[in-house]
mmCIF file of C-alpha atoms in Angstrom:
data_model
loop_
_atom_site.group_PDB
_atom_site.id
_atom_site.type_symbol
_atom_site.label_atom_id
_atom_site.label_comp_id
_atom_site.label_asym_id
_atom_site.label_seq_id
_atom_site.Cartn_x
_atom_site.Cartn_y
_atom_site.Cartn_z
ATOM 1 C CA UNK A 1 0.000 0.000 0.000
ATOM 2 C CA UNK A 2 2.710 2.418 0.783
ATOM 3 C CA UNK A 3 4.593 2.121 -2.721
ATOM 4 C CA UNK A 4 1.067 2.098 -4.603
ATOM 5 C CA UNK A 5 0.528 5.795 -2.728
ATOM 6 C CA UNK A 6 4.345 6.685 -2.886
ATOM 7 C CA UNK A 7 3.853 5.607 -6.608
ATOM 8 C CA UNK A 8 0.814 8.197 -6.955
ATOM 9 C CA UNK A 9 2.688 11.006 -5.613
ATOM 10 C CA UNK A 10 5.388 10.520 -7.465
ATOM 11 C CA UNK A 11 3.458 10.607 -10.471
ATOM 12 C CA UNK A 12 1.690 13.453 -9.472
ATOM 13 C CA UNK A 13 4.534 15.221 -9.028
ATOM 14 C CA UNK A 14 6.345 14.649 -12.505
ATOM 15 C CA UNK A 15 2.788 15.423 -14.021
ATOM 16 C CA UNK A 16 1.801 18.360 -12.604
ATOM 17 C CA UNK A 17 5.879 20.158 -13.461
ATOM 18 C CA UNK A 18 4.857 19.003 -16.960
ATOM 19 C CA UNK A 19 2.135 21.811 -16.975
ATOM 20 C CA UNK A 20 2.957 24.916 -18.942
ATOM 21 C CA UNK A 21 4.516 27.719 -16.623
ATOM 22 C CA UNK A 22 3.164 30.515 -19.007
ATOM 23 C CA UNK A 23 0.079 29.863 -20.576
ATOM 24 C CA UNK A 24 -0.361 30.488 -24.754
ATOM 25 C CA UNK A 25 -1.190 34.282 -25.433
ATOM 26 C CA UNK A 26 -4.167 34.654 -27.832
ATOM 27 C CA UNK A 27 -2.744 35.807 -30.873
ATOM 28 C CA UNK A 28 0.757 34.072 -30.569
ATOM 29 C CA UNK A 29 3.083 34.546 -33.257
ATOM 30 C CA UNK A 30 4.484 31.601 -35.554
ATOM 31 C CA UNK A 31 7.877 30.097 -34.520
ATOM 32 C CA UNK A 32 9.014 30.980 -37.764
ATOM 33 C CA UNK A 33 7.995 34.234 -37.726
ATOM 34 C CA UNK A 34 9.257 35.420 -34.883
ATOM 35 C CA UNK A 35 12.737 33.461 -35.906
ATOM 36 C CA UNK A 36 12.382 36.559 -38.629
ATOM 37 C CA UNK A 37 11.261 39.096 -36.229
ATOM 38 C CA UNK A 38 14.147 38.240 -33.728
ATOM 39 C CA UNK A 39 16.739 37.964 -36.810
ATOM 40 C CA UNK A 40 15.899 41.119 -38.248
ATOM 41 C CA UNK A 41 16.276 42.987 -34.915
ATOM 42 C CA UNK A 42 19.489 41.867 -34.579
ATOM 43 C CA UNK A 43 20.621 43.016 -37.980
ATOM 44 C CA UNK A 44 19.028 46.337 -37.141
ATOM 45 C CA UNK A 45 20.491 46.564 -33.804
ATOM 46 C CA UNK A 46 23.748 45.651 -34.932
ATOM 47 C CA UNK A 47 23.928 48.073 -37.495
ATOM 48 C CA UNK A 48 22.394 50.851 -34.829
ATOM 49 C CA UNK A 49 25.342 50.133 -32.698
ATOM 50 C CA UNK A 50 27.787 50.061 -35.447
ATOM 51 C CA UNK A 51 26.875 53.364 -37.296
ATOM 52 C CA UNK A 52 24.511 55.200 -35.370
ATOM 53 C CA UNK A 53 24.302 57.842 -37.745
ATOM 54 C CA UNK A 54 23.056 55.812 -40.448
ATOM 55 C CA UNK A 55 19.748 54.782 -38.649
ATOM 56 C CA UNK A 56 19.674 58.427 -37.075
ATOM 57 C CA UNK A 57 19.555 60.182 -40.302
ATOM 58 C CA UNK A 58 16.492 58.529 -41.394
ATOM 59 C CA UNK A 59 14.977 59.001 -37.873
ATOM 60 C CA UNK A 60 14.056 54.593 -37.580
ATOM 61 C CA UNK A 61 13.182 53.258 -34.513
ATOM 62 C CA UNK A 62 14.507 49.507 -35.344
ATOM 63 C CA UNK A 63 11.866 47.600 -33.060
ATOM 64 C CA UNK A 64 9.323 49.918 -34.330
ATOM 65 C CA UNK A 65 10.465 49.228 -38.121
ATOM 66 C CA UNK A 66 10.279 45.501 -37.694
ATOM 67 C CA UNK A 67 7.138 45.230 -36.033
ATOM 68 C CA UNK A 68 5.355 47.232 -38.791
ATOM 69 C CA UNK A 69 6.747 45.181 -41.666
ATOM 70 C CA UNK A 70 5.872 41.733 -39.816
ATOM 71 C CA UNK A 71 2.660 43.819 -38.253
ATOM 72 C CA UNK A 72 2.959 42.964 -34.993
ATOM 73 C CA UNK A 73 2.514 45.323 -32.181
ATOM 74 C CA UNK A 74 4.323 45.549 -29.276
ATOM 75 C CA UNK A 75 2.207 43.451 -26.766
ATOM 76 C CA UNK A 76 1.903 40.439 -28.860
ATOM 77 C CA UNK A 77 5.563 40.429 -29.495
ATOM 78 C CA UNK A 78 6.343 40.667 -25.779
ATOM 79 C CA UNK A 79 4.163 37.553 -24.890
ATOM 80 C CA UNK A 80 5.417 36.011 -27.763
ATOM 81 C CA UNK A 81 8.488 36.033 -26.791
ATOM 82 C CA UNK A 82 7.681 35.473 -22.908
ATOM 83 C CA UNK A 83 6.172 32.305 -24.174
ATOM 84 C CA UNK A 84 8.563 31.005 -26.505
ATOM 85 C CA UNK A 85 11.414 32.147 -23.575
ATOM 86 C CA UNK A 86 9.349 29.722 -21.150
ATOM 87 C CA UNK A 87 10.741 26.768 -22.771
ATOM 88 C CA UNK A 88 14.792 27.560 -22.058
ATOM 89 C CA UNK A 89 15.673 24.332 -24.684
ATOM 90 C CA UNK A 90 13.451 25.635 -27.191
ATOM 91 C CA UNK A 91 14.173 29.295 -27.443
ATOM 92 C CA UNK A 92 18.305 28.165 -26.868
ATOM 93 C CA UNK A 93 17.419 26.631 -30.201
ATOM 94 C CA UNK A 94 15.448 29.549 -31.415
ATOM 95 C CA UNK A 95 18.864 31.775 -30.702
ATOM 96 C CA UNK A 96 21.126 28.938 -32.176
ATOM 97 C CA UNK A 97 19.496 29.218 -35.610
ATOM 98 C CA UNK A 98 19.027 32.911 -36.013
ATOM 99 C CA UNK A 99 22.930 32.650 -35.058
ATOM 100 C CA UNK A 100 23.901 30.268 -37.609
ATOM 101 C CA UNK A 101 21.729 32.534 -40.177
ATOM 102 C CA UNK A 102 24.065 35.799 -38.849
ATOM 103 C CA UNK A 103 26.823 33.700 -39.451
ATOM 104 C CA UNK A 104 26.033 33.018 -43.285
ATOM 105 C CA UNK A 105 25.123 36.196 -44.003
ATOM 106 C CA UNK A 106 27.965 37.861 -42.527
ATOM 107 C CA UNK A 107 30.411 35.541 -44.240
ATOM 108 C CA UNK A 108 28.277 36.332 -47.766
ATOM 109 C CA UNK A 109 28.583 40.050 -47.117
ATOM 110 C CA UNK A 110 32.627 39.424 -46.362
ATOM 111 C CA UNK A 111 33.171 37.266 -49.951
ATOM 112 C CA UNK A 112 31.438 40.694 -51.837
ATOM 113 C CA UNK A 113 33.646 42.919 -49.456
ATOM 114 C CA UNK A 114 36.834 40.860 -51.073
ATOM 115 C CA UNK A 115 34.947 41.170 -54.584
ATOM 116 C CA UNK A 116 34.786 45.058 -54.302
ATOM 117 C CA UNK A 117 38.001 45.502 -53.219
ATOM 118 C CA UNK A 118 39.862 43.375 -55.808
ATOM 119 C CA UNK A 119 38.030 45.607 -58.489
ATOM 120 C CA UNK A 120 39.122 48.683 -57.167
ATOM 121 C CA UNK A 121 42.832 47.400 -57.425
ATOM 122 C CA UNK A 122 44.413 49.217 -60.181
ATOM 123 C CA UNK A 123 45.591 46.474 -62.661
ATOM 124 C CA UNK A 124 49.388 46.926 -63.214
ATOM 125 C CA UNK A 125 50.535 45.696 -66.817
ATOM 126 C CA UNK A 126 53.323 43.176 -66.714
ATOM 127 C CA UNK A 127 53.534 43.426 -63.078
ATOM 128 C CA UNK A 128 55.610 46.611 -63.493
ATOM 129 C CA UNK A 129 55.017 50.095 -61.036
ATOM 130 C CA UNK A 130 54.380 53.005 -62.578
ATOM 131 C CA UNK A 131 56.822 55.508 -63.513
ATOM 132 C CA UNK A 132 57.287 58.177 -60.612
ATOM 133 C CA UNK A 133 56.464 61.697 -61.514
ATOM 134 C CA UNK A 134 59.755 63.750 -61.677
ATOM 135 C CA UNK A 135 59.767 67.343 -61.234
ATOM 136 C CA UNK A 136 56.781 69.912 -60.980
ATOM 137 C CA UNK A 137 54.692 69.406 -64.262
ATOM 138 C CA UNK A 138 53.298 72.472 -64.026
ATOM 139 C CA UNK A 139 56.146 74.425 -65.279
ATOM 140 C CA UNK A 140 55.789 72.116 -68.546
ATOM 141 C CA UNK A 141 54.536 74.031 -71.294
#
């Protein structure tokens, strides 16, 4: 009798930590979406820390931005992410794609860095330097 009830509790127990700790918000948004939404922030924030100016100019609000082009306001994307941050293995894997994606795209944007900057190399004709300027050319007539 005492390992039937020890048993129960026990089972109880594991059940009831099974239960969700934050319950689904009404208008949740998609995993994948807000894999986007969280992606796209980081772009924006990284580029807001990088070169302020370049957001400043343009007076953007990065959250703001994203959450008009995914149209999403504020409150959903907060309990969004509460929700999705409830699950610690889940949104660890949430963070481990969007940085695998940075990763990609940063090493794309490197490869046409390279690209650019081989074409502005001035090509040199049999390997040879040009010929240095002698004198002031301005007193040529």
């Amino acid at each position: 009798m005492k390992k039937t009830i020890l048993f129960l509790v026990v089972l109880t127990f594991l059940v009831s930590c099974k239960e969700e700790v934050v319950q689904k918000p009404e208008r949740l948004i998609e995993k994948d979406v807000m894999l986007d939404i969280m992606y796209d922030l980081s772009v924006l924030e990284a580029i807001k820390y990088q070169n302020p100016v370049s957001l400043d100019t343009f007076k953007i609000n990065p959250r703001d931005f994203i959450l008009k082009k995914y149209k999403v306001d504020s409150l959903q994307f907060a309990k969004s992410n509460v929700y999705y941050a409830s699950d610690y293995e889940d949104y660890k894997l949430m963070f481990e794609q969007i940085t695998k994606r940075l990763e990609t795209t940063k090493k794309s944007a490197d490869s046409l860095v390279t690209v650019e900057k081989k074409k502005k190399k001035p090509v040199l004709q049999n390997n040879k330097k040009p010929a240095p300027i002698v004198g002031d050319t301005t007193k040529l007539k």
